[in-house]
mmCIF file of C-alpha atoms in Angstrom:
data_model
loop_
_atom_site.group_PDB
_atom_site.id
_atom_site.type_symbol
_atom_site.label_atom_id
_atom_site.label_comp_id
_atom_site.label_asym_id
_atom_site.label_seq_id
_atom_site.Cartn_x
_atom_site.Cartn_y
_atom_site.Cartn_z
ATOM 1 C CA UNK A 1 123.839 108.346 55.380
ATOM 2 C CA UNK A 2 127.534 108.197 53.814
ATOM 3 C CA UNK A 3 127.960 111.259 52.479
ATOM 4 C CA UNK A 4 127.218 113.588 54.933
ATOM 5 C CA UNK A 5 127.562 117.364 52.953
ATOM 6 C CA UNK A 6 127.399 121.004 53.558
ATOM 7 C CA UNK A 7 127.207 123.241 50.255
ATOM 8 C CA UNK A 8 129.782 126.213 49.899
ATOM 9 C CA UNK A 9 129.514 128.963 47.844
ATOM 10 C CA UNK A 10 132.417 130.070 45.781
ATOM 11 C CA UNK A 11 130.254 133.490 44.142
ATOM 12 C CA UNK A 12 127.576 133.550 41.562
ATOM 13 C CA UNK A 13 126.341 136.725 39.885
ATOM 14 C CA UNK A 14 122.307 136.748 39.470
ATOM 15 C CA UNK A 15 121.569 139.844 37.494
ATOM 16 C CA UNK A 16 122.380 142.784 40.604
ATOM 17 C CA UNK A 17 123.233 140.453 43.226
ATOM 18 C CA UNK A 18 126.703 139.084 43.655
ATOM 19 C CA UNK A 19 127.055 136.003 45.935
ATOM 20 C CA UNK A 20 130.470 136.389 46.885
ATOM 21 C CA UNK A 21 132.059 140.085 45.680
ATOM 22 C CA UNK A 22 135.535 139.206 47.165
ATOM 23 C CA UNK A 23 137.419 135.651 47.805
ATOM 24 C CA UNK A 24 140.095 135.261 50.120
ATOM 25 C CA UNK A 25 142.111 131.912 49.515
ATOM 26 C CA UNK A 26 143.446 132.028 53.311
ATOM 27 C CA UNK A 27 139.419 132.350 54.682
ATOM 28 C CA UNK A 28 138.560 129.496 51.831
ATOM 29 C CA UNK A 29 141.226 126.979 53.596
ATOM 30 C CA UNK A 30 139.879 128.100 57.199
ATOM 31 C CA UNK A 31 135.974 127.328 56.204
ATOM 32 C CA UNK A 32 136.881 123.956 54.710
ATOM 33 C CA UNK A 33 139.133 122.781 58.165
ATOM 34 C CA UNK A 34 135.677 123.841 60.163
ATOM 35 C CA UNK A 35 133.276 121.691 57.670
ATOM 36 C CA UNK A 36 135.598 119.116 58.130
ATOM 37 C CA UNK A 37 136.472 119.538 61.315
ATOM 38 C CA UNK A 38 133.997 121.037 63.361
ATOM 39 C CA UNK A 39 131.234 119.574 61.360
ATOM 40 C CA UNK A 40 132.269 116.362 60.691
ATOM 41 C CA UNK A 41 131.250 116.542 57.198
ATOM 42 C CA UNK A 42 132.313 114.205 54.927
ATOM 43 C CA UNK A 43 132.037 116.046 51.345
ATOM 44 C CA UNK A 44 131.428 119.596 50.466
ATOM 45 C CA UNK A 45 129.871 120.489 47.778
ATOM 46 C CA UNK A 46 131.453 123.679 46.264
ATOM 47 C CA UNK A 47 129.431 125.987 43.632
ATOM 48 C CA UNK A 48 130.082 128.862 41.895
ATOM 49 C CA UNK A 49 129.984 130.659 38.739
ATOM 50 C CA UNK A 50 133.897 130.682 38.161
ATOM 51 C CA UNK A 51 135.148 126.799 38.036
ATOM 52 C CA UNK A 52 138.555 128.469 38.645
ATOM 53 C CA UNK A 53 137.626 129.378 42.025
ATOM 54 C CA UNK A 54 135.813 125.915 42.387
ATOM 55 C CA UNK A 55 139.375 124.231 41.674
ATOM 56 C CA UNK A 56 140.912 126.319 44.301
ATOM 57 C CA UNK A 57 137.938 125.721 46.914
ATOM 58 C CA UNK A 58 138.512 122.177 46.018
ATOM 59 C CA UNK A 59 142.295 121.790 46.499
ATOM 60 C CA UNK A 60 141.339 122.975 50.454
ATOM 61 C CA UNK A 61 138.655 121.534 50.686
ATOM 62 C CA UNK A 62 140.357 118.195 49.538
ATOM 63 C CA UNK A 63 143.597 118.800 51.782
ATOM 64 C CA UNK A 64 141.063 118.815 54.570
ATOM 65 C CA UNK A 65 139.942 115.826 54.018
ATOM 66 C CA UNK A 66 136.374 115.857 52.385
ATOM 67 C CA UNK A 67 135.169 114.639 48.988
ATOM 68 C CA UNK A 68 134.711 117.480 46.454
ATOM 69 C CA UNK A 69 131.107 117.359 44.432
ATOM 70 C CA UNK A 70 132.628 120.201 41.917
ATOM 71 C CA UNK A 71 129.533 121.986 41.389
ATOM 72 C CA UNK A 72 129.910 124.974 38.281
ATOM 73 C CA UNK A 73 126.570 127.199 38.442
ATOM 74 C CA UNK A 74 126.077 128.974 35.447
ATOM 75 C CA UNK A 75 123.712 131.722 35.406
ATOM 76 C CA UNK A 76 121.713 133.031 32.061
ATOM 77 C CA UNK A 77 123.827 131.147 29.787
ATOM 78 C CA UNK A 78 121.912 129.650 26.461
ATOM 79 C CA UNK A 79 122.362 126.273 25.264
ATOM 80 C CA UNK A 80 125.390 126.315 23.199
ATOM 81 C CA UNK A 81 127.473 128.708 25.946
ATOM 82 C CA UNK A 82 126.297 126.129 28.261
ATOM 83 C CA UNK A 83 128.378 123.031 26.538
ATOM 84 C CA UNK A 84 131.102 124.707 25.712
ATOM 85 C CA UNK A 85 131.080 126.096 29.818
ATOM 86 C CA UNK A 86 130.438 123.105 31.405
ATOM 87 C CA UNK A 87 133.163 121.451 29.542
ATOM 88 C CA UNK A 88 135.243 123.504 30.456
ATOM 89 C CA UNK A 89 134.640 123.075 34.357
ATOM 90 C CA UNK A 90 134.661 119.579 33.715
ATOM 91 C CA UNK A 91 138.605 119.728 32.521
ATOM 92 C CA UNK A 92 138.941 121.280 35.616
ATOM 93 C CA UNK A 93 137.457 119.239 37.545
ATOM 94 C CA UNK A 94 139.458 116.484 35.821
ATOM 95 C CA UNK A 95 142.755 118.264 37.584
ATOM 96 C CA UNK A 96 141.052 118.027 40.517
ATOM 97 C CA UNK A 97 140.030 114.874 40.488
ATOM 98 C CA UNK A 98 143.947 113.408 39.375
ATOM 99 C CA UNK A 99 145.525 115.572 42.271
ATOM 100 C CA UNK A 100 143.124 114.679 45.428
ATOM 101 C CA UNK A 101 143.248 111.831 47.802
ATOM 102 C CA UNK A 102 139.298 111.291 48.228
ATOM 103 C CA UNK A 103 136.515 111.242 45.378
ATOM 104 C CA UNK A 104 135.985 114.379 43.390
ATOM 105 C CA UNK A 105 132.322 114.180 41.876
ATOM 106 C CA UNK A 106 130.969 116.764 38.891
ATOM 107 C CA UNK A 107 127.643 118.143 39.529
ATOM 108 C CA UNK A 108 126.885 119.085 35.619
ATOM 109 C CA UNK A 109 124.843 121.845 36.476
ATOM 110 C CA UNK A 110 122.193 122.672 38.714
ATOM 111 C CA UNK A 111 118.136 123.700 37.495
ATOM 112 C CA UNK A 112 119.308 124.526 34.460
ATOM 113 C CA UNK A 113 115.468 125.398 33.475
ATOM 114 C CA UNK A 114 115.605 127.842 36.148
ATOM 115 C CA UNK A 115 118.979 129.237 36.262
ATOM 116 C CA UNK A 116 119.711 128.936 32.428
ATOM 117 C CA UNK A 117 118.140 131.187 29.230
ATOM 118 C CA UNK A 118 116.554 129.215 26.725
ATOM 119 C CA UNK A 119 114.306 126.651 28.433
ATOM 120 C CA UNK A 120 111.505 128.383 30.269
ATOM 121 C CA UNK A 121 109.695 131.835 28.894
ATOM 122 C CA UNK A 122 110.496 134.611 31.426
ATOM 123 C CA UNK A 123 113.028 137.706 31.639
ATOM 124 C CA UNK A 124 116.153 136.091 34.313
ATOM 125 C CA UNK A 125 115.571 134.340 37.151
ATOM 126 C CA UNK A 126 112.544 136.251 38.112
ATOM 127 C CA UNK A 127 111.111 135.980 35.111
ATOM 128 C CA UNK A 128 111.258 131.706 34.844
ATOM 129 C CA UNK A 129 110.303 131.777 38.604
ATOM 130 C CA UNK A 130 106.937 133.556 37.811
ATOM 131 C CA UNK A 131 106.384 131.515 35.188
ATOM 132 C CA UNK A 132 106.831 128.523 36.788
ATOM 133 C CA UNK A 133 105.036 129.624 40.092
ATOM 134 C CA UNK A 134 101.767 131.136 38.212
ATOM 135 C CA UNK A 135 98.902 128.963 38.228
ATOM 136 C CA UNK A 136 97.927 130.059 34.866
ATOM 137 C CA UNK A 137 100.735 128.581 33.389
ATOM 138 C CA UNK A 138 99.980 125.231 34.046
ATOM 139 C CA UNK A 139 95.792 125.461 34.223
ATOM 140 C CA UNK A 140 95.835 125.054 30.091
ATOM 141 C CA UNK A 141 97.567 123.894 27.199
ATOM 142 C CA UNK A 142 98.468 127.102 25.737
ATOM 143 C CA UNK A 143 100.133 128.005 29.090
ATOM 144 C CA UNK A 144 101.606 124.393 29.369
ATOM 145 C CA UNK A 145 102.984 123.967 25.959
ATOM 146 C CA UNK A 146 106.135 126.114 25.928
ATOM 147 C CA UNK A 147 107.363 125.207 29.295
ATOM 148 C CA UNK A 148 106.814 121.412 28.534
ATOM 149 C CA UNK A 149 108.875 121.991 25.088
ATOM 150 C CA UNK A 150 111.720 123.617 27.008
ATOM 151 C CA UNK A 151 111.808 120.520 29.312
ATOM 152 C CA UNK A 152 112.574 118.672 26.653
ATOM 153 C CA UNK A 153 115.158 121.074 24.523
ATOM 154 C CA UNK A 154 116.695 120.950 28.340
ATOM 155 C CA UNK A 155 116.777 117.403 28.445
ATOM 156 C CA UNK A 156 118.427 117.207 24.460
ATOM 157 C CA UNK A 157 121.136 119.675 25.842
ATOM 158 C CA UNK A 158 121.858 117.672 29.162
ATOM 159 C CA UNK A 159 123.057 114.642 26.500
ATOM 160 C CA UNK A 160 125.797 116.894 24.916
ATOM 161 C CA UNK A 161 126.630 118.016 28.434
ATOM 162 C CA UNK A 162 127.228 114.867 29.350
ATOM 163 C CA UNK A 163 128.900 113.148 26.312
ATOM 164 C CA UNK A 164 131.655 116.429 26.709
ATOM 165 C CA UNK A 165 131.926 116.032 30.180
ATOM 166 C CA UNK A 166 132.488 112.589 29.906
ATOM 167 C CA UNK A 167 135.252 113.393 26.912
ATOM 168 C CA UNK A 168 137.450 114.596 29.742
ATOM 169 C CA UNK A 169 136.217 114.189 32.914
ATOM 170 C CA UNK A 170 137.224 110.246 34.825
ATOM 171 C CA UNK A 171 135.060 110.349 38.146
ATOM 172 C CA UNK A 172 131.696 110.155 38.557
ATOM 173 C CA UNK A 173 128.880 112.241 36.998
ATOM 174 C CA UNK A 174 125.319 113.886 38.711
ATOM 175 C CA UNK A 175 123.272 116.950 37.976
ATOM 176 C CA UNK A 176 121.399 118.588 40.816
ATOM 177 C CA UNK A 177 117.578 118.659 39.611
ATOM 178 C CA UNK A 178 114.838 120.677 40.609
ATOM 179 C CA UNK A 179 111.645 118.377 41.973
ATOM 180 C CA UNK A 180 109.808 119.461 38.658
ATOM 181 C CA UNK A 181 112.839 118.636 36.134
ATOM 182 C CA UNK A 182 112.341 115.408 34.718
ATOM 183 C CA UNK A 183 115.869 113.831 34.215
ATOM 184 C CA UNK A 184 117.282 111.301 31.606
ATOM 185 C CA UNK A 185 119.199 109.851 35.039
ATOM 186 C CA UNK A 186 120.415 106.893 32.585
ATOM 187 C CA UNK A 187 123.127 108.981 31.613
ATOM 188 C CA UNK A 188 124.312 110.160 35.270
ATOM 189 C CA UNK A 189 125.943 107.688 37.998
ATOM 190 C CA UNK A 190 124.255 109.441 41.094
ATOM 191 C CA UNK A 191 120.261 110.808 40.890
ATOM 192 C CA UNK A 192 120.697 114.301 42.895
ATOM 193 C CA UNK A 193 117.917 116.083 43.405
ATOM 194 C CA UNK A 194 117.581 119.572 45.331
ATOM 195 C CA UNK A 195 114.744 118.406 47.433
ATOM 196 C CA UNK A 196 113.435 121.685 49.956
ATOM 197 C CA UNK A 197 110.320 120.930 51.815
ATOM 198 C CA UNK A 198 108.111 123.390 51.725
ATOM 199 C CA UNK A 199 104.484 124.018 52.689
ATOM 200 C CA UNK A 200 103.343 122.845 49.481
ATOM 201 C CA UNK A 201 105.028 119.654 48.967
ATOM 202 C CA UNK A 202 105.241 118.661 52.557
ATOM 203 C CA UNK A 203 102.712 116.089 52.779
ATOM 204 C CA UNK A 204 103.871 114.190 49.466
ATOM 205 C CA UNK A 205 107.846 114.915 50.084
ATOM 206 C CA UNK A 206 108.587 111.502 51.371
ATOM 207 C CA UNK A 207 107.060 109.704 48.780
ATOM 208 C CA UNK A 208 108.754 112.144 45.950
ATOM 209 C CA UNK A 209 112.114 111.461 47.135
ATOM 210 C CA UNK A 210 111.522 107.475 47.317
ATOM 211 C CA UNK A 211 110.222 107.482 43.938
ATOM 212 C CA UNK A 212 113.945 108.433 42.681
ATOM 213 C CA UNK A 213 115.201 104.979 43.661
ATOM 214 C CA UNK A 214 113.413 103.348 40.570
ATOM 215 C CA UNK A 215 116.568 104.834 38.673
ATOM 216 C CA UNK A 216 118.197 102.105 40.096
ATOM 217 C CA UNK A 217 121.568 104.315 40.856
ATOM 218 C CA UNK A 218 122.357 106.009 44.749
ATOM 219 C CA UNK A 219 120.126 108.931 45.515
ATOM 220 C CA UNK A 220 121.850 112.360 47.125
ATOM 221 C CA UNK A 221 120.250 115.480 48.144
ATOM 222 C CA UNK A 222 122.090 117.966 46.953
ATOM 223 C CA UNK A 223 120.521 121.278 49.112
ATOM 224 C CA UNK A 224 118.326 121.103 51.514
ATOM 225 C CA UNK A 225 117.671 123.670 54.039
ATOM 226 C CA UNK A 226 115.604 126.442 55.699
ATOM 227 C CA UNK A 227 116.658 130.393 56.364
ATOM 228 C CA UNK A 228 116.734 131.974 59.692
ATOM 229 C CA UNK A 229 113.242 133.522 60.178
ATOM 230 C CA UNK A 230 110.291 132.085 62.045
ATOM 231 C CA UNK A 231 108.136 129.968 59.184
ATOM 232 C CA UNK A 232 110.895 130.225 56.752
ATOM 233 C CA UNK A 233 110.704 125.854 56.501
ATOM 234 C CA UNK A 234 107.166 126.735 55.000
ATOM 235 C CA UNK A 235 108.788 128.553 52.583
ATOM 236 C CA UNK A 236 111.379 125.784 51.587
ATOM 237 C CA UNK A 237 113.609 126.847 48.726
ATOM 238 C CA UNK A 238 112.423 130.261 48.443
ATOM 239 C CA UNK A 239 112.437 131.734 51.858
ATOM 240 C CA UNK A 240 115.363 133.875 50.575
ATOM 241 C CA UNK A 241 112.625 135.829 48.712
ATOM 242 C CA UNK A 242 111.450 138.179 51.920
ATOM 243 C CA UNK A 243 114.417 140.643 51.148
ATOM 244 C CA UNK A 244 113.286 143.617 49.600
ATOM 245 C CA UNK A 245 114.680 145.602 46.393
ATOM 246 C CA UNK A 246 116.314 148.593 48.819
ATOM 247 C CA UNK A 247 117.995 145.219 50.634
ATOM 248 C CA UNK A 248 116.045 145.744 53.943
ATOM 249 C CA UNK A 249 113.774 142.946 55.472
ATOM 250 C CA UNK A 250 109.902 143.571 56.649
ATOM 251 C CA UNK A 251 109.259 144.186 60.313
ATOM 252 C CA UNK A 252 107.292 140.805 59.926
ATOM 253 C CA UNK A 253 109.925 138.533 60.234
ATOM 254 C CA UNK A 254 111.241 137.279 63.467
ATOM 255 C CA UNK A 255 114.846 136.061 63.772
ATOM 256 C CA UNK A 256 114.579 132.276 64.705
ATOM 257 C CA UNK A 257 117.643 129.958 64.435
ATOM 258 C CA UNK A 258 115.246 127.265 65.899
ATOM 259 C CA UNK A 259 113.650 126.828 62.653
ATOM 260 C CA UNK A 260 117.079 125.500 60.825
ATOM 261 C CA UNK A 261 117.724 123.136 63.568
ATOM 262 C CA UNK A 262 113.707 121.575 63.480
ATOM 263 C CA UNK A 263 114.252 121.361 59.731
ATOM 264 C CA UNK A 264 117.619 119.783 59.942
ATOM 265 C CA UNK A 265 115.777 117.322 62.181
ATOM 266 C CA UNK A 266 112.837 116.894 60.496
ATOM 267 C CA UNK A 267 114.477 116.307 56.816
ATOM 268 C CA UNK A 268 117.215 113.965 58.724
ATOM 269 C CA UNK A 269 114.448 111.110 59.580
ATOM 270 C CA UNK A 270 112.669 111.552 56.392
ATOM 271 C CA UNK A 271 116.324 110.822 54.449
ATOM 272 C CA UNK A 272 117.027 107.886 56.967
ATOM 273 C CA UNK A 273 113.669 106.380 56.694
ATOM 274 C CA UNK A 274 113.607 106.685 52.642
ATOM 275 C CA UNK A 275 117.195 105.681 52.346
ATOM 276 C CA UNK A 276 119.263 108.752 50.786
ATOM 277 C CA UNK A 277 122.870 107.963 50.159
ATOM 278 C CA UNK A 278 123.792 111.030 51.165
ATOM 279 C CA UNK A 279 122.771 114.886 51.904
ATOM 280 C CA UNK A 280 124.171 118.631 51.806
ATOM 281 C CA UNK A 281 122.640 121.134 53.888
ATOM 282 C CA UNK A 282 122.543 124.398 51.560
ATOM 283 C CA UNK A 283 124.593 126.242 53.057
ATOM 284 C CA UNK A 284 127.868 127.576 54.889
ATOM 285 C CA UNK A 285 127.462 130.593 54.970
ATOM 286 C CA UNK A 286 125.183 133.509 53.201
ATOM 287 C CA UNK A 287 128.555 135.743 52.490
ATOM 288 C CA UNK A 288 126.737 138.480 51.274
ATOM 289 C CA UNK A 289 123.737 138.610 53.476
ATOM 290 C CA UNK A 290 125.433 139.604 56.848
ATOM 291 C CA UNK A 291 123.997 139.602 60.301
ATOM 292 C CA UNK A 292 123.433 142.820 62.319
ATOM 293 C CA UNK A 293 121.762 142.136 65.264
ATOM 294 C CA UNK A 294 121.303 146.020 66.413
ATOM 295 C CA UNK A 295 119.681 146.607 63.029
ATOM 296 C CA UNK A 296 116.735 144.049 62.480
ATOM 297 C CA UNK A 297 115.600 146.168 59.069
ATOM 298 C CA UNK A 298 118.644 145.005 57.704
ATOM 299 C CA UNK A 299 119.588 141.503 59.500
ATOM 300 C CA UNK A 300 119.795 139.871 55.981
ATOM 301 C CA UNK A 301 121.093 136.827 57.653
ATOM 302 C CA UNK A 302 117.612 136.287 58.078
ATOM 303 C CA UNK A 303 117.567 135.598 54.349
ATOM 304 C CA UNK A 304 120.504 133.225 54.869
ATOM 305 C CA UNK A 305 120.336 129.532 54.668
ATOM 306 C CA UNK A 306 123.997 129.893 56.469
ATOM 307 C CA UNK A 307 125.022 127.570 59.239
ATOM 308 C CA UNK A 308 127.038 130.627 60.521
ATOM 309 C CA UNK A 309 126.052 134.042 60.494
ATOM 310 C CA UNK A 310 128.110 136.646 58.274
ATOM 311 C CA UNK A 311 129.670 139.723 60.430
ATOM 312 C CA UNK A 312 129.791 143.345 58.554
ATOM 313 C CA UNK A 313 133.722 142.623 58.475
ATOM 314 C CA UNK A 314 133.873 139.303 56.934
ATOM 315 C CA UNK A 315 134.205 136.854 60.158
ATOM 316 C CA UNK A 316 131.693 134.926 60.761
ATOM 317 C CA UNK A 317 129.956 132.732 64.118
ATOM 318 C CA UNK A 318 128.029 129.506 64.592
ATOM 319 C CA UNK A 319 124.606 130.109 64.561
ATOM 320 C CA UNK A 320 122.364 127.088 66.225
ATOM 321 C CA UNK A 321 121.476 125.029 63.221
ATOM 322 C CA UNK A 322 126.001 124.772 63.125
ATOM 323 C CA UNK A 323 126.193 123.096 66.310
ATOM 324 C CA UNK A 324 123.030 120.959 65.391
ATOM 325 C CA UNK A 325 124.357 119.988 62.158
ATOM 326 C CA UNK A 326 127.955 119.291 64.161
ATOM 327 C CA UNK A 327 125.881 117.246 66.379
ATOM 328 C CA UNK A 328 124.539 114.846 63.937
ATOM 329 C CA UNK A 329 127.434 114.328 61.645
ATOM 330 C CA UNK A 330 129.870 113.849 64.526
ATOM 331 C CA UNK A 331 127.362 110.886 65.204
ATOM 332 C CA UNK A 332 128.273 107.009 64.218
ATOM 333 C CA UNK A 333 126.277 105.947 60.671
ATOM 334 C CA UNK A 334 123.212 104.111 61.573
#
């Protein structure tokens, strides 16, 4: 693959949880030299729901030596709040993009069925995840109906996204889909597609991400990744979903890095074999879900998708899936 990427999280606010509470521009400049670095990554792509901490991810992450994909992540924002936002990130981004040495890419948004108001029924993202995850929703027309009718109101809004991105923003354009979204990819450069295997879509995953080369434009997976819990790669892209409301984890769950590094693996060959430009592991670090090893109730790194585990006073170590992921980028492109 070329672009060899790790996400990083810059703080998003979904209803009571915050992402990222604080953000310390000296720890920011430290975790890009060690994606860079240590890693060997070759992009980063930074998300967030404040593009003003994006731009200052990006400025590190950019003096380290990586490509930026500046990602803004809006949460619960309707239609019109979500042109007028995303050009604004995209002005940003524009700054960004005149200032750095390597390519700065926008990512205009990311699920925006799930993650914004307006396109599926449901209360949040709770509410559109039910929605979307109950069989009754899609086992009649009645049920189908208004969720097919937001696809499309989603799809009208991605065009004025776009055209005001575009307005000021030079580099090159993506959005990061959901493997449901169906995508007008005529108006994007890159096809990006969050693309977690899970236990549902394991045996047709292959084939779903080869299908995205008929767009004729390079294909990049844009998250991919497992949490730290034995079976959490059956659980794909919600295996963050075990933590309960008082913020403790059931005895159940068994703290297993092994199960990052087999996915890393496993997802590796499958993007080789079906030609990916590029992928980003999702993610650095789970800064609000730290790791206490003396307190397995309330491990939440288990919850984490994190290459390195969070400590209780804001440092953080390599967990196993860090050195893997070190391993194979430090590698020479086959």
């Amino acid at each position: 693959m070329e672009i060899r990427g790790v996400n990083y999280d810059t703080g998003q606010k979904l209803d009571d949880f915050d992402s990222r509470p604080s953000f310390d521009d000296g720890a920011v400049r430290r975790d890009m030299a060690a994606i860079a670095g240590d890693l060997h990554a070759t992009a980063v792509r930074i998300s967030g729901d404040d593009p003003d901490r994006i731009l200052a991810a990006g400025r590190h992450a950019a003096a380290a030596g990586l490509d930026v994909w500046f990602s803004p992540f809006p949460y619960d924002l309707g239609p019109d709040e979500l042109v007028r936002y995303l050009r604004g990130a995209a002005e940003r981004a524009e700054e960004l993009r005149r200032a750095a040495a390597g390519e700065v890419v926008l990512v205009l948004g990311c699920e925006l069925t799930l993650f914004s108001a307006g396109f599926v029924p449901g209360e949040g993202l709770a509410g559109r995840t039910a929605t979307m995850t109950d069989p009754a929703t899609w086992s009649s027309p009645a049920g189908r109906e208004p969720l097919l009718a937001g696809f499309q109101r989603a799809r009208d809004v991605q065009r004025e996204t776009v055209a005001a991105a575009r307005e000021v923003f030079g580099g090159r354009l993506t959005y990061a889909a959901g493997l449901w979204e169906q995508v007008d990819w005529d108006l994007f450069d890159i096809v990006s597609v969050d693309a977690y295997r899970d236990s549902g879509n394991a045996g047709r995953y292959a084939e779903e991400l080869r299908a995205y080369h008929r767009f004729g434009r390079p294909v990049v997976v844009t998250e991919f990744g497992c949490c730290t819990y034995r079976g959490a790669a059956d659980r794909g892209g919600l295996g963050w979903t075990i933590v309960r409301e008082d913020r403790s984890i059931p005895a159940e769950y068994e703290r297993f890095e092994a199960e990052q590094v087999k996915y890393l693996h496993e997802l590796d060959a499958v993007f080789e074999a079906e030609r990916v430009a590029g992928a980003f592991w999702f993610t650095f670090a789970g800064f609000a879900l730290p790791h206490r090893p003396d307190d397995p109730a309330h491990d939440l790194d288990l919850a984490s998708y994190g290459l390195v585990a969070m400590r209780p006073d804001g440092g953080w170590e390599p967990k196993a899936a860090f050195h893997a992921v070190a391993a194979r980028y430090g590698q020479p492109a086959r």
